PDB file of C-alpha atoms in Angstrom:
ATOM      1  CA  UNK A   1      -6.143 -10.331  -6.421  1.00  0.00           C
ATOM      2  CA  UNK A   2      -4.346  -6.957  -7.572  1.00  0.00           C
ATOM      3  CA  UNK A   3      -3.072  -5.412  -4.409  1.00  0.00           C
ATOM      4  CA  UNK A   4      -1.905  -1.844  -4.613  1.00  0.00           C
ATOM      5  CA  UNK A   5       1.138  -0.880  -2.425  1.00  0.00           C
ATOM      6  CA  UNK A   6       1.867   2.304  -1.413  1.00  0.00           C
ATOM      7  CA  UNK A   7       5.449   2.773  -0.706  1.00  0.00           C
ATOM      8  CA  UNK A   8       8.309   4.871  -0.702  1.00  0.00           C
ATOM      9  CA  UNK A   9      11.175   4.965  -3.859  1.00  0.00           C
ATOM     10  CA  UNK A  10      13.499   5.949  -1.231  1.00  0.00           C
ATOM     11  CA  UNK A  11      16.522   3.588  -0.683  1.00  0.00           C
ATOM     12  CA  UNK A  12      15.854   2.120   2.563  1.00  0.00           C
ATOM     13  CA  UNK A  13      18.072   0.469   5.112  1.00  0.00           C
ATOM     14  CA  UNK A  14      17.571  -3.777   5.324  1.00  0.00           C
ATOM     15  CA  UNK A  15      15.302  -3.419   8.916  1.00  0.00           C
ATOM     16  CA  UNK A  16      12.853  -1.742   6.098  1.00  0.00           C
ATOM     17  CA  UNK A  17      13.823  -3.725   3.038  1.00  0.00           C
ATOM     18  CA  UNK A  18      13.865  -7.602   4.009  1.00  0.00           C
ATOM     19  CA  UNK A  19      10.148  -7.341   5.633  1.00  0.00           C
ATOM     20  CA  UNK A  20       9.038  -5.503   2.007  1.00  0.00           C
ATOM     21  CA  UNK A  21      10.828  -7.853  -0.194  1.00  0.00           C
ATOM     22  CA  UNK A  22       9.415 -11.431   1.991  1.00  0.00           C
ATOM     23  CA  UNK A  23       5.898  -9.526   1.652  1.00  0.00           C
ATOM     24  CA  UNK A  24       6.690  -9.181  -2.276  1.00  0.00           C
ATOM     25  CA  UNK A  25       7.795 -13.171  -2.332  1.00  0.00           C
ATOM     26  CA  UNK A  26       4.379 -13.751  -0.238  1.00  0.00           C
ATOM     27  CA  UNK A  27       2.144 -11.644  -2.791  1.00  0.00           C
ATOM     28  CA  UNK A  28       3.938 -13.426  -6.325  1.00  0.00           C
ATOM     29  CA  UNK A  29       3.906 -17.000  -4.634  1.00  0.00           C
ATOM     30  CA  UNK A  30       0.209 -16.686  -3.999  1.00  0.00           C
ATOM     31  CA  UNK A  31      -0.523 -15.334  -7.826  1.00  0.00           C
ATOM     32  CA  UNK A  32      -1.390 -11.780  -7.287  1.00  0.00           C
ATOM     33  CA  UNK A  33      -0.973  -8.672  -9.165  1.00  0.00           C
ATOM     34  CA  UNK A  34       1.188  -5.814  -7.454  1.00  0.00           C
ATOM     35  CA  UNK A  35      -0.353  -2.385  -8.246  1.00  0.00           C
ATOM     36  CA  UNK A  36       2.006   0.287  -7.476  1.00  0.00           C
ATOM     37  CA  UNK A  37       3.858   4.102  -8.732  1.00  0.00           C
ATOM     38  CA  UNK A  38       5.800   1.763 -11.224  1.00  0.00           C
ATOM     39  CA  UNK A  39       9.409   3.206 -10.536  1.00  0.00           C
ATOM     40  CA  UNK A  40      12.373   1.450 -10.763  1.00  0.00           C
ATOM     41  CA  UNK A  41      14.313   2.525  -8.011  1.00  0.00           C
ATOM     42  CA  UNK A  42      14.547   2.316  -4.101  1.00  0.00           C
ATOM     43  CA  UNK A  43      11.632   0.771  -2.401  1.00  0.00           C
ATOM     44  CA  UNK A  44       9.235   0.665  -4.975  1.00  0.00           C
ATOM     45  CA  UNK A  45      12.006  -1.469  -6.814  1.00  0.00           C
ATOM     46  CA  UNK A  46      12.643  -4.197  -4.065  1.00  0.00           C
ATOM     47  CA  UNK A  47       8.752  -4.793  -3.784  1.00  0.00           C
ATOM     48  CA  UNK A  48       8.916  -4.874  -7.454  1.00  0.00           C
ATOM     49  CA  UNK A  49      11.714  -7.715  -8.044  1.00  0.00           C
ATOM     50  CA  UNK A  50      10.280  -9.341  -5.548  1.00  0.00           C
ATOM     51  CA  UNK A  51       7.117 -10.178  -6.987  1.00  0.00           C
ATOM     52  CA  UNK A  52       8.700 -10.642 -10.289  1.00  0.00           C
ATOM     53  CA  UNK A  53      10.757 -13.506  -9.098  1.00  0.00           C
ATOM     54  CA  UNK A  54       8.060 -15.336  -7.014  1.00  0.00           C
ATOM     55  CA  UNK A  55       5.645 -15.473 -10.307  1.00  0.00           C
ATOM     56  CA  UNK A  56       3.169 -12.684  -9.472  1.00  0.00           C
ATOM     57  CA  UNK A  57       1.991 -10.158 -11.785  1.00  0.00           C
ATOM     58  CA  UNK A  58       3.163  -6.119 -12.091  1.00  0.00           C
ATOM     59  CA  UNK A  59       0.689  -2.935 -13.146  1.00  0.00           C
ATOM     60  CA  UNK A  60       2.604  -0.045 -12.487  1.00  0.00           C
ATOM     61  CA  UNK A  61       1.045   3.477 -12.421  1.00  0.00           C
ATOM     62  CA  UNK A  62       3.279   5.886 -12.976  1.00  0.00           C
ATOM     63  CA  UNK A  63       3.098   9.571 -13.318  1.00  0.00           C
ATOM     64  CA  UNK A  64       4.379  11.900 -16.869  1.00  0.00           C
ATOM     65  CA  UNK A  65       7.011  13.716 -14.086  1.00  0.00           C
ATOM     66  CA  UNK A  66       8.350  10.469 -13.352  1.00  0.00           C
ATOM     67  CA  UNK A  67       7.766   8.439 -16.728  1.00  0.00           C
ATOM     68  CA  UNK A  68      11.913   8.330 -16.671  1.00  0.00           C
ATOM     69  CA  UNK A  69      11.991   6.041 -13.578  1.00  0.00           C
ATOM     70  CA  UNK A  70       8.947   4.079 -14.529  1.00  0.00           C
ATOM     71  CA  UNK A  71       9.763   0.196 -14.443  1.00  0.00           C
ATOM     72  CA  UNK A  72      10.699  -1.212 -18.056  1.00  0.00           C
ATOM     73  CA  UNK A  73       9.319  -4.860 -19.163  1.00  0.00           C
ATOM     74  CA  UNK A  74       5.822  -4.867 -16.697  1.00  0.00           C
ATOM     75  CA  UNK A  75       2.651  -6.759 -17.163  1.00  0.00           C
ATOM     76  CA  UNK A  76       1.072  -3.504 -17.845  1.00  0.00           C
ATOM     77  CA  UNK A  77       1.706   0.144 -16.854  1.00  0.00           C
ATOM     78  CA  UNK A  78      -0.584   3.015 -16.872  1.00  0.00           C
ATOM     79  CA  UNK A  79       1.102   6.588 -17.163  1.00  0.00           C
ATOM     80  CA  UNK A  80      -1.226   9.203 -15.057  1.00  0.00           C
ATOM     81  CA  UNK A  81      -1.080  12.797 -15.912  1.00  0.00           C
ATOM     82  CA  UNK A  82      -0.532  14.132 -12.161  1.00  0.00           C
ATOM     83  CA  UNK A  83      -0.392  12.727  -9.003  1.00  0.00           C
ATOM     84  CA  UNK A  84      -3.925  12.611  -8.465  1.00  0.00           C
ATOM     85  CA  UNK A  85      -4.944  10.466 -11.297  1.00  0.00           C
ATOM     86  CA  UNK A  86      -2.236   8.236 -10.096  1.00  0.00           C
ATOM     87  CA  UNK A  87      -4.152   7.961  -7.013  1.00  0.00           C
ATOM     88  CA  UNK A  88      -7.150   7.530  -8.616  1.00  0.00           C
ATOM     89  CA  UNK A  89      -6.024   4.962 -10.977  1.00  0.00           C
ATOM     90  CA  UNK A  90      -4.137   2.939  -8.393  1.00  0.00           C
ATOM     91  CA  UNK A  91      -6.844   2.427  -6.363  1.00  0.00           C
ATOM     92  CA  UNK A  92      -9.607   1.708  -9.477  1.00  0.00           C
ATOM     93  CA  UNK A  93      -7.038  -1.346 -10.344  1.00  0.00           C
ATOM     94  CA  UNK A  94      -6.725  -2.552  -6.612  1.00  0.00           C
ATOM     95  CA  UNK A  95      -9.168  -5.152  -4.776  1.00  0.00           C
ATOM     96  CA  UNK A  96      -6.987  -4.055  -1.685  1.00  0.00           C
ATOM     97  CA  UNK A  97      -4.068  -1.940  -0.164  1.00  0.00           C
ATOM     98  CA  UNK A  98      -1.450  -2.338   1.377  1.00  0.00           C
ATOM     99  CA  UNK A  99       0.602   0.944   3.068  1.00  0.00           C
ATOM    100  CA  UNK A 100       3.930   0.295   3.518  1.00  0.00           C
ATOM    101  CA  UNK A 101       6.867   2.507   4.388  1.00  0.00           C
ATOM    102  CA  UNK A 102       7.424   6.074   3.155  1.00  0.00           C
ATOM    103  CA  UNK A 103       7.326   9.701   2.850  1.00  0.00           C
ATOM    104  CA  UNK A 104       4.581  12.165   2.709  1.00  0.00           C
ATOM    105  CA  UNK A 105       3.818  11.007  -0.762  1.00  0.00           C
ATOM    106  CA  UNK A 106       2.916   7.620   0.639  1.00  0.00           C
ATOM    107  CA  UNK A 107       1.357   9.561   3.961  1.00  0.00           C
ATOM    108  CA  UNK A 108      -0.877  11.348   1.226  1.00  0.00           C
ATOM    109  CA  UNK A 109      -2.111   8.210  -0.240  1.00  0.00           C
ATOM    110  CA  UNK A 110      -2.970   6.432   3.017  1.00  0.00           C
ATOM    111  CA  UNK A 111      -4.987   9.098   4.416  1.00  0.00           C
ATOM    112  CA  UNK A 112      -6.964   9.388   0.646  1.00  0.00           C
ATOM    113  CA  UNK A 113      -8.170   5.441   0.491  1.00  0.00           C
ATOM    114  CA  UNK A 114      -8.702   6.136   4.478  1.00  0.00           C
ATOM    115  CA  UNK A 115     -10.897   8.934   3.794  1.00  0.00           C
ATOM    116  CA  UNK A 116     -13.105   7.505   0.893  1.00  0.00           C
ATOM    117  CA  UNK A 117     -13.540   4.152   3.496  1.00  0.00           C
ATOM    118  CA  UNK A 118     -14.433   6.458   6.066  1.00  0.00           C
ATOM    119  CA  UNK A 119     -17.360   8.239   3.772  1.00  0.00           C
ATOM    120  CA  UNK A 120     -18.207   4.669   2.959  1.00  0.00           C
ATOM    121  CA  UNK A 121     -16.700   5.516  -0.747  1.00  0.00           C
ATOM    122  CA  UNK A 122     -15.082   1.932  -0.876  1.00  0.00           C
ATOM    123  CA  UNK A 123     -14.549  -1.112   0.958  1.00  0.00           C
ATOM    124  CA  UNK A 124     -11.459  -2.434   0.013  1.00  0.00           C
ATOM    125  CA  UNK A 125      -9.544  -3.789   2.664  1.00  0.00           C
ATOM    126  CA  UNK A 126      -6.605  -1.728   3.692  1.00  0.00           C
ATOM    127  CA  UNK A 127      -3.608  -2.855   5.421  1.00  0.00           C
ATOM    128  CA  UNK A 128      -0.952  -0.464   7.249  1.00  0.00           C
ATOM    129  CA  UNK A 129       2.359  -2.674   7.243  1.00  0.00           C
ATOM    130  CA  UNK A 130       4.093  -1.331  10.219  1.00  0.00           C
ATOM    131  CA  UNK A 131       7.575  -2.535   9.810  1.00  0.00           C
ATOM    132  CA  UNK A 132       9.707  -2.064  12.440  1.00  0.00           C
ATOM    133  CA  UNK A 133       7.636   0.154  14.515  1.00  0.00           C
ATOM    134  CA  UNK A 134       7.866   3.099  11.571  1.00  0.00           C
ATOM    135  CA  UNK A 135       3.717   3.701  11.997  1.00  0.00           C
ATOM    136  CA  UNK A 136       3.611   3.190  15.514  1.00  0.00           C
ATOM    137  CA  UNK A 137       3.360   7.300  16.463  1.00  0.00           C
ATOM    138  CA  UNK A 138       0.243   7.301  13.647  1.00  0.00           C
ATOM    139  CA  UNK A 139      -1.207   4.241  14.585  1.00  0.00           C
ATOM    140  CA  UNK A 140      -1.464   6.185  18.273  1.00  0.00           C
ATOM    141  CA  UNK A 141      -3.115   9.194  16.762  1.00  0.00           C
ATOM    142  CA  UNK A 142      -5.832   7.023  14.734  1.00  0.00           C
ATOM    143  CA  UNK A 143      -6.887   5.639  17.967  1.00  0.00           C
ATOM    144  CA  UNK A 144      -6.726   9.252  19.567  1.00  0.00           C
ATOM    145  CA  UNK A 145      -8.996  10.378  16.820  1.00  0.00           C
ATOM    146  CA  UNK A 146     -11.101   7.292  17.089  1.00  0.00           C
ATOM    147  CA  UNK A 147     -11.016   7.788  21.023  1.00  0.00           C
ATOM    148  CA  UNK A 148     -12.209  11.843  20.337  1.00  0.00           C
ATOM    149  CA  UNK A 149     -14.805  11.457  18.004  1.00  0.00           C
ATOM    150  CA  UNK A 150     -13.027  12.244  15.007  1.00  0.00           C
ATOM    151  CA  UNK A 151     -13.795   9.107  12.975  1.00  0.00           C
ATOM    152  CA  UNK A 152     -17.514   7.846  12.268  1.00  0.00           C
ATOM    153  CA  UNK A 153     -16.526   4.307  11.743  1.00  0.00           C
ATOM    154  CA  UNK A 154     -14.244   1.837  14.495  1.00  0.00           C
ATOM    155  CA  UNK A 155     -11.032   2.249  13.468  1.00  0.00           C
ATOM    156  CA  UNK A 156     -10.683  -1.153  12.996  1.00  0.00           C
ATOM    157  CA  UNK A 157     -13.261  -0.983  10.033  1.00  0.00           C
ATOM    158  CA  UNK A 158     -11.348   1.826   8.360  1.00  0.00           C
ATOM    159  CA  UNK A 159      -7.402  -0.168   8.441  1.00  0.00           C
ATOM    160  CA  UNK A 160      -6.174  -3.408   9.952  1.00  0.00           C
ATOM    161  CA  UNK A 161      -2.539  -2.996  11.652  1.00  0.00           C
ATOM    162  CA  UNK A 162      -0.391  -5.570  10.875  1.00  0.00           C
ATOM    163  CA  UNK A 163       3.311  -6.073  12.392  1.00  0.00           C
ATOM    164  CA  UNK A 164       4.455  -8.886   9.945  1.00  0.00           C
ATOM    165  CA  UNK A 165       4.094  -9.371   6.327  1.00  0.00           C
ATOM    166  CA  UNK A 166       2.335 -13.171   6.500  1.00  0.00           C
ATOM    167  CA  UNK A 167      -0.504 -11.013   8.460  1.00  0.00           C
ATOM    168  CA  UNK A 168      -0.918  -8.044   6.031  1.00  0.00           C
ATOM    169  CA  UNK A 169      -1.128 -10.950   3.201  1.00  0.00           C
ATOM    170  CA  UNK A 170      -3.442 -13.216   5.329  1.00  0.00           C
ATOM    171  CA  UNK A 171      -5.373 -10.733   6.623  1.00  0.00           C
ATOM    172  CA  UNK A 172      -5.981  -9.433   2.852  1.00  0.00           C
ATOM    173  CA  UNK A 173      -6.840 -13.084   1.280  1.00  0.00           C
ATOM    174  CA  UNK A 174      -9.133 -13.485   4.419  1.00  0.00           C
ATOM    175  CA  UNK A 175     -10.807 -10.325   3.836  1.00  0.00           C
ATOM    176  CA  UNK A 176     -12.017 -11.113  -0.036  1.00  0.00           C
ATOM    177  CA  UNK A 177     -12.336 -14.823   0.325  1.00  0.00           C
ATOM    178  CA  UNK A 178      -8.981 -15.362  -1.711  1.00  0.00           C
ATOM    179  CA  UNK A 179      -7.988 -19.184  -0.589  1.00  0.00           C
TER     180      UNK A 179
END
């Protein structure tokens, strides 16, 4: 399956960057395609290597601002115009998605694939990887804003929490029948 990661190019302290690069090991042993910004640096790079080195598959999307960073020697990369064809184009070339770490870029890109689940736009399976407690303070205001009235689906339709990598990849495989 090509599973898009959203995730920051930041470089990260180990608490953030062994749980990314065993869920990159996971995702290459078990033959799938990453689908991510395509930079070469921080983050985005561990995930990267990672995948690379267990056998999977990389389709990078970059972005012409950041075309310099982008990731040289990949399966295939795409380079998007602005950041909302990236979006766009990330999530065309996904079957699922995983949020992992990061900044307001990645913050921007969770809450997009959230909202088009939400209007019943897709139904990929989405996965918020919350190493080390870094989601915990969001994960309490989705279920404040499921609790309110704010969301028209169960929360646990729109984005499944997981606290380890084996259960964001399990949890992905289970949800599209991938054995």
């Amino acid at each position: 399956m090509n599973i898009c990661v959203f995730l920051s190019a930041a470089d990260l302290d180990d608490r953030y960057t062994r749980p990314a690069r065993e869920f990159a090991r996971l995702l290459g042993k078990g033959g799938h395609t990453l689908v991510w910004g395509g930079s070469d640096v921080g983050l985005m790079k561990v995930v990267a290597d990672g995948v690379e080195e267990a056998g999977g598959r990389l389709l990078g999307v970059s972005v012409e601002f950041l075309a310099a960073k982008a990731r040289p020697g990949v399966d295939e990369m795409v380079v998007a115009k602005d950041l909302a064809q990236r979006k766009r184009l990330l999530l065309e070339k996904a079957d699922a998605v995983v949020i992992m770490v990061g900044g307001t870029g990645t913050l921007d890109e969770a809450t997009e694939i959230l909202e088009l689940k939400k209007h019943g736009h897709t139904e990929k399976p989405v996965v918020l990887l919350n190493t080390a407690g870094f989601y915990d303070g969001l994960k309490e205001q989705f279920r404040r804003m499921e609790d309110e009235g704010f969301l028209p689906r169960p929360l646990t339709e729109l984005v499944f929490f997981a606290e380890e990598p084996v259960g964001a990849l399990a949890y992905l495989e289970e949800s599209l029948g991938v054995a």
